[in-house]
Amino acid sequence: MTARDRTTHGVTAAARHPGHPPRVLVLRALGLGDLLAGVPALRGVRRAFPGHRVVLAQPPGLTEPALATGAVDEVFPAEAPGRGVPDLTHWRGPPPDVAMDLHGNGPESRDALAALHPRRLLAHACPDGPAWQGQANERDRWCAFLHAYGIPADPLDLRLPPPATPSPAPGAVVVHPGAASGSRRWPGERFAAVVRCLHAAGHRVVLTGGPGEDALVRSVAEHSGRRGGDVLTGGLPFGQLSALVAGASLVLSGDTGLAHLAVAHGTRSVTLFGPVAPRLWGPPPSPDHVALWKPGPPGDPHGRTPDARLLRIRTDEVAAACLTLLRDVRGRQQSGTEAAHVH
């Protein structure tokens, strides 16, 4: 019996609700990095329910990247402050055939889905749900969750298709100094020092920032000598940001959504971790992706000030990691071989 058969008990939703296609509602109302880390699980859901419409409950601002994964048919707008559990009672139409909690370990997220009275609810907090794997990598955790329900999913199935739009700065090094929380934000003056080093080595550097990060980006630009078109403020629309990352020679950032986007496009990256370890949120093992991290006592991933482990990462370490990867890119281009990517 397939996962779909077990979930719908052999009765199609179309027969129960004429005019309404069967729907799978997946709750993951978090940020861009969370969405991209959840792509392998979402693709497992898509394959397991080929006759269903996969609806992702998430912030509406992430509709474009969600649809770009190819695993989601539509987005159900849902968000709450501080990574909380959103209210889902504005759901319309018949109850979901299947509801899946990929938001957290519950019970709040489980209860938000249960309030919609789905025919089947899959959640860590359900009696038949698997045990929560608190120390697992995010991709592995949600693929293992689906496996427990008989739904295959590959943690490495995370690549996005190439963007349809051209890059605004093909071949540039993209440096993104911002992060959602202060604890994951390496000091701007250190980013500026790395930018100066990259520029001195002959690399074009483009600075980016998300909404609300204009002052930070401009400060890094001022201290590094970058100006004009190489400073992209205001938060690029996802299509342009995706094209920029896909066409970059390297992405340098903290532990934020842009690092996940680099992995999704197979673009080389250097990511600065702290306070969360890369084994939990970092890229798959690959020579294309360098995760810099200084072990230490646990910290607050949502704190306001830079984490102590993050501050222990030195400017020269970051510059050396970037230049090493960039030399590899140039060497492969000169030898006529294609750069290796994560698969």
Coordinates of C-alpha atoms in Angstrom, one line a residue:
M1 CA 0.0 0.0 0.0
T2 CA 1.4 3.4 -0.9
A3 CA 1.7 6.4 1.3
R4 CA -1.2 8.0 -0.5
D5 CA -3.4 4.9 0.0
R6 CA -2.6 4.8 3.7
T7 CA -3.3 8.5 4.1
T8 CA -6.6 8.6 2.3
H9 CA -7.8 5.2 3.3
G10 CA -8.5 4.3 -0.3
V11 CA -11.2 6.9 -0.9
T12 CA -10.3 9.8 -3.2
A13 CA -11.0 13.3 -2.0
A14 CA -12.5 14.2 -5.4
A15 CA -15.2 11.6 -4.7
R16 CA -15.9 13.0 -1.3
H17 CA -15.9 16.6 -2.3
P18 CA -16.9 17.0 -6.0
G19 CA -15.3 20.1 -7.6
H20 CA -12.5 20.2 -5.0
P21 CA -9.2 18.5 -5.8
P22 CA -7.6 16.5 -3.0
R23 CA -5.3 18.8 -1.0
V24 CA -2.2 18.2 1.2
L25 CA -1.6 21.1 3.6
V26 CA 1.9 21.5 4.8
L27 CA 2.7 23.9 7.6
R28 CA 6.1 25.6 7.6
A29 CA 5.5 29.2 8.2
L30 CA 9.1 30.3 8.8
G31 CA 11.8 32.2 6.8
L32 CA 13.6 31.7 3.5
G33 CA 16.3 29.5 4.9
D34 CA 13.7 27.3 6.6
L35 CA 11.8 27.0 3.3
L36 CA 15.0 26.0 1.4
A37 CA 16.1 23.5 4.1
G38 CA 12.6 22.0 3.8
V39 CA 12.7 21.5 0.0
P40 CA 13.9 17.8 0.2
A41 CA 10.9 17.0 2.4
L42 CA 8.5 19.0 0.3
R43 CA 9.7 17.1 -2.8
G44 CA 9.1 13.9 -1.0
V45 CA 5.5 15.0 -0.3
R46 CA 5.0 16.0 -3.9
R47 CA 6.1 12.6 -5.2
A48 CA 4.1 10.7 -2.6
F49 CA 0.8 12.5 -3.5
P50 CA 0.9 13.0 -7.3
G51 CA -2.9 13.4 -7.5
H52 CA -3.1 16.0 -4.8
R53 CA -2.7 19.7 -4.7
V54 CA 0.2 20.5 -2.3
V55 CA -0.5 23.7 -0.4
L56 CA 2.2 25.2 1.8
A57 CA 1.1 27.4 4.8
Q58 CA 3.9 30.0 5.0
P59 CA 4.4 33.8 4.9
P60 CA 3.0 35.2 1.6
G61 CA 6.3 37.1 1.0
L62 CA 7.9 33.7 0.2
T63 CA 5.4 32.7 -2.4
E64 CA 7.8 33.1 -5.3
P65 CA 10.6 30.9 -3.8
A66 CA 8.1 28.3 -2.7
L67 CA 6.7 28.0 -6.2
A68 CA 10.2 27.9 -7.7
T69 CA 10.9 24.7 -5.8
G70 CA 8.5 22.8 -8.1
A71 CA 7.1 21.0 -5.0
V72 CA 4.3 23.4 -4.1
D73 CA 1.2 24.1 -6.1
E74 CA 0.0 27.1 -4.0
V75 CA 0.8 29.1 -0.9
F76 CA -1.7 29.5 1.9
P77 CA -0.8 32.8 3.6
A78 CA 0.2 32.2 7.2
E79 CA 2.7 33.9 9.5
A80 CA 3.2 34.8 13.2
P81 CA 5.7 37.0 15.0
G82 CA 8.9 35.5 16.3
R83 CA 8.7 32.2 14.4
G84 CA 5.5 31.4 16.2
V85 CA 2.6 29.2 15.1
P86 CA 0.1 31.1 12.9
D87 CA -3.6 30.9 13.1
L88 CA -5.0 28.8 10.2
T89 CA -8.7 29.2 10.6
H90 CA -9.0 31.3 7.4
W91 CA -8.7 28.0 5.5
R92 CA -11.5 27.8 2.9
G93 CA -13.2 24.8 1.4
P94 CA -13.3 21.2 2.7
P95 CA -10.8 20.0 5.3
P96 CA -7.4 19.0 3.9
D97 CA -7.1 15.4 3.0
V98 CA -3.7 15.3 4.7
A99 CA -2.2 17.9 7.0
M100 CA 1.6 17.8 7.8
D101 CA 3.4 19.7 10.5
L102 CA 6.8 20.6 9.2
H103 CA 6.9 23.7 11.4
G104 CA 8.1 22.2 14.7
N105 CA 7.7 19.6 17.3
G106 CA 4.3 20.8 18.6
P107 CA 1.9 20.7 20.2
E108 CA 0.9 24.2 19.1
S109 CA 1.6 23.6 15.4
R110 CA -0.1 20.2 15.6
D111 CA -3.2 21.8 17.2
A112 CA -3.3 24.6 14.5
L113 CA -3.6 21.9 11.8
A114 CA -5.9 19.7 13.9
A115 CA -8.4 22.6 14.1
L116 CA -9.0 22.2 10.4
H117 CA -10.2 18.6 10.9
P118 CA -8.0 16.9 8.2
R119 CA -8.7 13.3 7.4
R120 CA -5.1 12.5 8.4
L121 CA -2.7 14.5 10.5
L122 CA 1.1 13.8 10.4
A123 CA 3.0 15.5 13.2
H124 CA 5.7 14.8 15.7
A125 CA 3.3 15.6 18.5
C126 CA 0.7 13.0 17.2
P127 CA 0.4 9.7 19.0
D128 CA 1.8 7.9 15.9
G129 CA 4.4 10.5 15.2
P130 CA 8.2 9.8 15.3
A131 CA 10.4 11.1 18.1
W132 CA 11.7 14.6 17.7
Q133 CA 15.4 14.6 16.6
G134 CA 16.6 17.8 18.3
Q135 CA 20.3 17.4 17.2
A136 CA 19.7 16.4 13.6
N137 CA 20.4 18.6 10.6
E138 CA 17.2 20.3 9.5
R139 CA 17.1 18.6 6.1
D140 CA 17.7 15.2 7.7
R141 CA 15.1 15.7 10.4
W142 CA 12.2 16.3 8.1
C143 CA 13.1 13.6 5.7
A144 CA 13.4 11.2 8.6
F145 CA 10.0 12.4 9.8
L146 CA 8.4 11.5 6.4
H147 CA 10.2 8.2 6.3
A148 CA 8.6 7.3 9.6
Y149 CA 5.2 7.7 7.8
G150 CA 6.4 5.6 4.8
I151 CA 7.1 8.6 2.5
P152 CA 10.6 8.5 0.9
A153 CA 12.6 11.8 0.9
D154 CA 16.2 12.5 0.0
P155 CA 18.0 15.1 2.1
L156 CA 20.2 16.0 -0.9
D157 CA 17.3 16.7 -3.2
L158 CA 17.7 20.5 -2.6
R159 CA 18.7 22.1 -5.9
L160 CA 16.6 24.8 -7.5
P161 CA 16.2 25.1 -11.2
P162 CA 18.2 27.9 -12.9
P163 CA 16.5 31.3 -12.7
A164 CA 14.8 32.5 -15.9
T165 CA 16.2 36.0 -15.5
P166 CA 19.9 36.9 -16.1
S167 CA 22.1 37.9 -13.2
P168 CA 22.5 41.6 -12.5
A169 CA 26.2 40.9 -11.8
P170 CA 27.4 37.7 -13.4
G171 CA 30.6 36.3 -11.9
A172 CA 30.7 38.7 -9.0
V173 CA 31.4 37.7 -5.4
V174 CA 28.1 38.3 -3.4
V175 CA 28.7 39.5 0.2
H176 CA 25.6 39.6 2.4
P177 CA 26.5 41.0 5.9
G178 CA 23.0 40.9 7.4
A179 CA 21.0 38.3 9.3
A180 CA 17.6 38.1 11.0
S181 CA 19.1 38.3 14.5
G182 CA 22.0 40.2 15.9
S183 CA 23.6 37.0 17.3
R184 CA 24.2 35.7 13.8
R185 CA 25.5 39.0 12.4
W186 CA 29.3 39.2 12.1
P187 CA 30.6 42.8 12.6
G188 CA 30.2 45.0 9.5
E189 CA 33.7 46.3 9.7
R190 CA 35.0 42.8 9.4
F191 CA 33.0 42.2 6.3
A192 CA 34.4 45.5 4.9
A193 CA 37.9 44.2 5.5
V194 CA 37.2 41.0 3.6
V195 CA 35.6 43.0 0.8
R196 CA 38.8 45.1 0.5
C197 CA 40.9 42.0 0.3
L198 CA 38.7 40.4 -2.4
H199 CA 38.8 43.6 -4.4
A200 CA 42.6 43.8 -4.1
A201 CA 42.8 40.3 -5.5
G202 CA 40.9 41.5 -8.6
H203 CA 37.4 40.2 -7.8
R204 CA 34.2 42.2 -8.4
V205 CA 32.2 42.3 -5.1
V206 CA 28.5 43.1 -4.8
L207 CA 27.0 43.9 -1.5
T208 CA 23.4 42.9 -0.7
G209 CA 21.0 43.3 2.2
G210 CA 17.5 42.4 3.1
P211 CA 14.7 44.8 4.0
G212 CA 15.7 47.0 6.9
E213 CA 19.4 46.4 6.4
D214 CA 20.2 49.4 4.2
A215 CA 22.2 51.2 6.9
L216 CA 24.4 48.1 7.5
V217 CA 25.0 47.5 3.8
R218 CA 25.9 51.2 3.2
S219 CA 28.2 51.2 6.2
V220 CA 30.1 48.1 4.9
A221 CA 30.2 49.7 1.4
E222 CA 31.6 53.0 2.8
H223 CA 34.3 51.2 4.8
S224 CA 35.3 49.0 1.9
G225 CA 35.2 51.5 -0.9
R226 CA 32.3 49.9 -2.8
R227 CA 29.7 52.2 -4.4
G228 CA 27.1 52.6 -7.1
G229 CA 25.7 49.5 -8.8
D230 CA 27.7 47.2 -6.6
V231 CA 25.6 48.1 -3.6
L232 CA 22.2 46.5 -3.7
T233 CA 20.0 47.8 -0.9
G234 CA 16.3 47.5 -0.1
G235 CA 16.0 43.8 -0.4
L236 CA 16.0 42.5 -4.0
P237 CA 12.9 40.7 -5.3
F238 CA 13.4 37.0 -5.1
G239 CA 13.8 36.5 -8.8
Q240 CA 16.6 39.0 -9.0
L241 CA 18.2 37.7 -5.8
S242 CA 18.1 34.1 -7.1
A243 CA 19.6 35.1 -10.4
L244 CA 22.4 37.1 -8.6
V245 CA 23.3 34.1 -6.4
A246 CA 23.0 31.5 -9.2
G247 CA 25.4 33.6 -11.4
A248 CA 27.9 34.5 -8.6
S249 CA 31.4 33.1 -8.3
L250 CA 31.0 32.9 -4.5
V251 CA 28.6 33.9 -1.8
L252 CA 29.8 35.1 1.6
S253 CA 27.3 35.5 4.4
G254 CA 26.3 34.6 7.9
D255 CA 24.0 31.7 8.8
T256 CA 21.0 33.1 6.9
G257 CA 18.7 32.5 3.9
L258 CA 21.2 33.6 1.3
A259 CA 23.6 30.8 2.4
H260 CA 20.8 28.2 1.7
L261 CA 20.1 29.8 -1.6
A262 CA 23.8 29.5 -2.6
V263 CA 23.6 25.7 -1.8
A264 CA 20.3 25.4 -3.7
H265 CA 22.0 26.9 -6.8
G266 CA 25.3 25.1 -6.5
T267 CA 27.1 28.3 -6.0
R268 CA 30.3 28.2 -3.9
S269 CA 29.9 29.7 -0.5
V270 CA 31.6 30.6 2.7
T271 CA 29.2 30.8 5.7
L272 CA 30.0 32.1 9.1
F273 CA 28.2 30.1 11.9
G274 CA 27.4 31.1 15.4
P275 CA 25.7 30.5 17.7
V276 CA 24.1 27.5 15.8
A277 CA 26.5 24.8 14.7
P278 CA 26.7 24.0 10.9
R279 CA 25.9 20.3 11.7
L280 CA 22.4 21.5 12.5
W281 CA 21.8 24.1 9.7
G282 CA 24.9 24.0 7.5
P283 CA 25.4 22.8 3.9
P284 CA 25.9 19.1 3.0
P285 CA 29.6 18.1 3.0
S286 CA 31.2 19.5 -0.1
P287 CA 34.4 21.2 -1.2
D288 CA 32.2 23.9 -2.7
H289 CA 30.9 25.1 0.7
V290 CA 33.0 26.2 3.6
A291 CA 31.3 26.5 7.0
L292 CA 33.4 28.5 9.5
W293 CA 32.6 27.7 13.1
K294 CA 34.2 27.9 16.6
P295 CA 32.7 25.3 19.0
G296 CA 31.6 26.4 22.4
P297 CA 28.7 26.5 24.8
P298 CA 25.2 26.9 23.3
G299 CA 24.0 30.4 22.6
D300 CA 20.8 32.2 21.7
P301 CA 20.2 32.0 17.9
H302 CA 17.7 34.9 18.2
G303 CA 19.8 37.1 20.5
R304 CA 20.4 40.8 19.8
T305 CA 24.2 40.9 20.0
P306 CA 26.8 38.9 18.0
D307 CA 27.4 35.5 19.5
A308 CA 30.8 34.9 21.1
R309 CA 31.6 31.9 18.8
L310 CA 30.8 34.1 15.8
L311 CA 33.2 36.8 17.0
R312 CA 36.0 34.3 17.3
I313 CA 36.0 33.9 13.5
R314 CA 38.9 36.1 12.3
T315 CA 38.9 38.3 9.2
D316 CA 42.0 36.6 7.8
E317 CA 40.3 33.2 8.1
V318 CA 37.3 34.4 6.1
A319 CA 39.4 36.1 3.4
A320 CA 41.6 33.0 3.0
A321 CA 38.6 30.7 2.7
C322 CA 37.0 32.9 0.0
L323 CA 40.2 33.3 -2.0
T324 CA 40.9 29.6 -1.9
L325 CA 37.5 28.8 -3.3
L326 CA 37.8 31.6 -5.9
R327 CA 41.2 30.3 -7.0
D328 CA 39.6 26.9 -7.5
V329 CA 36.9 28.5 -9.7
R330 CA 39.4 30.3 -11.8
G331 CA 41.6 27.2 -12.1
R332 CA 38.7 25.1 -13.4
Q333 CA 37.6 27.7 -15.8
Q334 CA 41.1 28.0 -17.3
S335 CA 41.4 24.2 -17.6
G336 CA 38.0 24.1 -19.4
T337 CA 36.3 21.9 -16.8
E338 CA 33.0 22.5 -15.3
A339 CA 32.8 23.6 -11.6
A340 CA 31.6 20.9 -9.2
H341 CA 28.3 21.5 -7.5
V342 CA 26.3 19.9 -4.7
H343 CA 24.0 17.2 -6.0

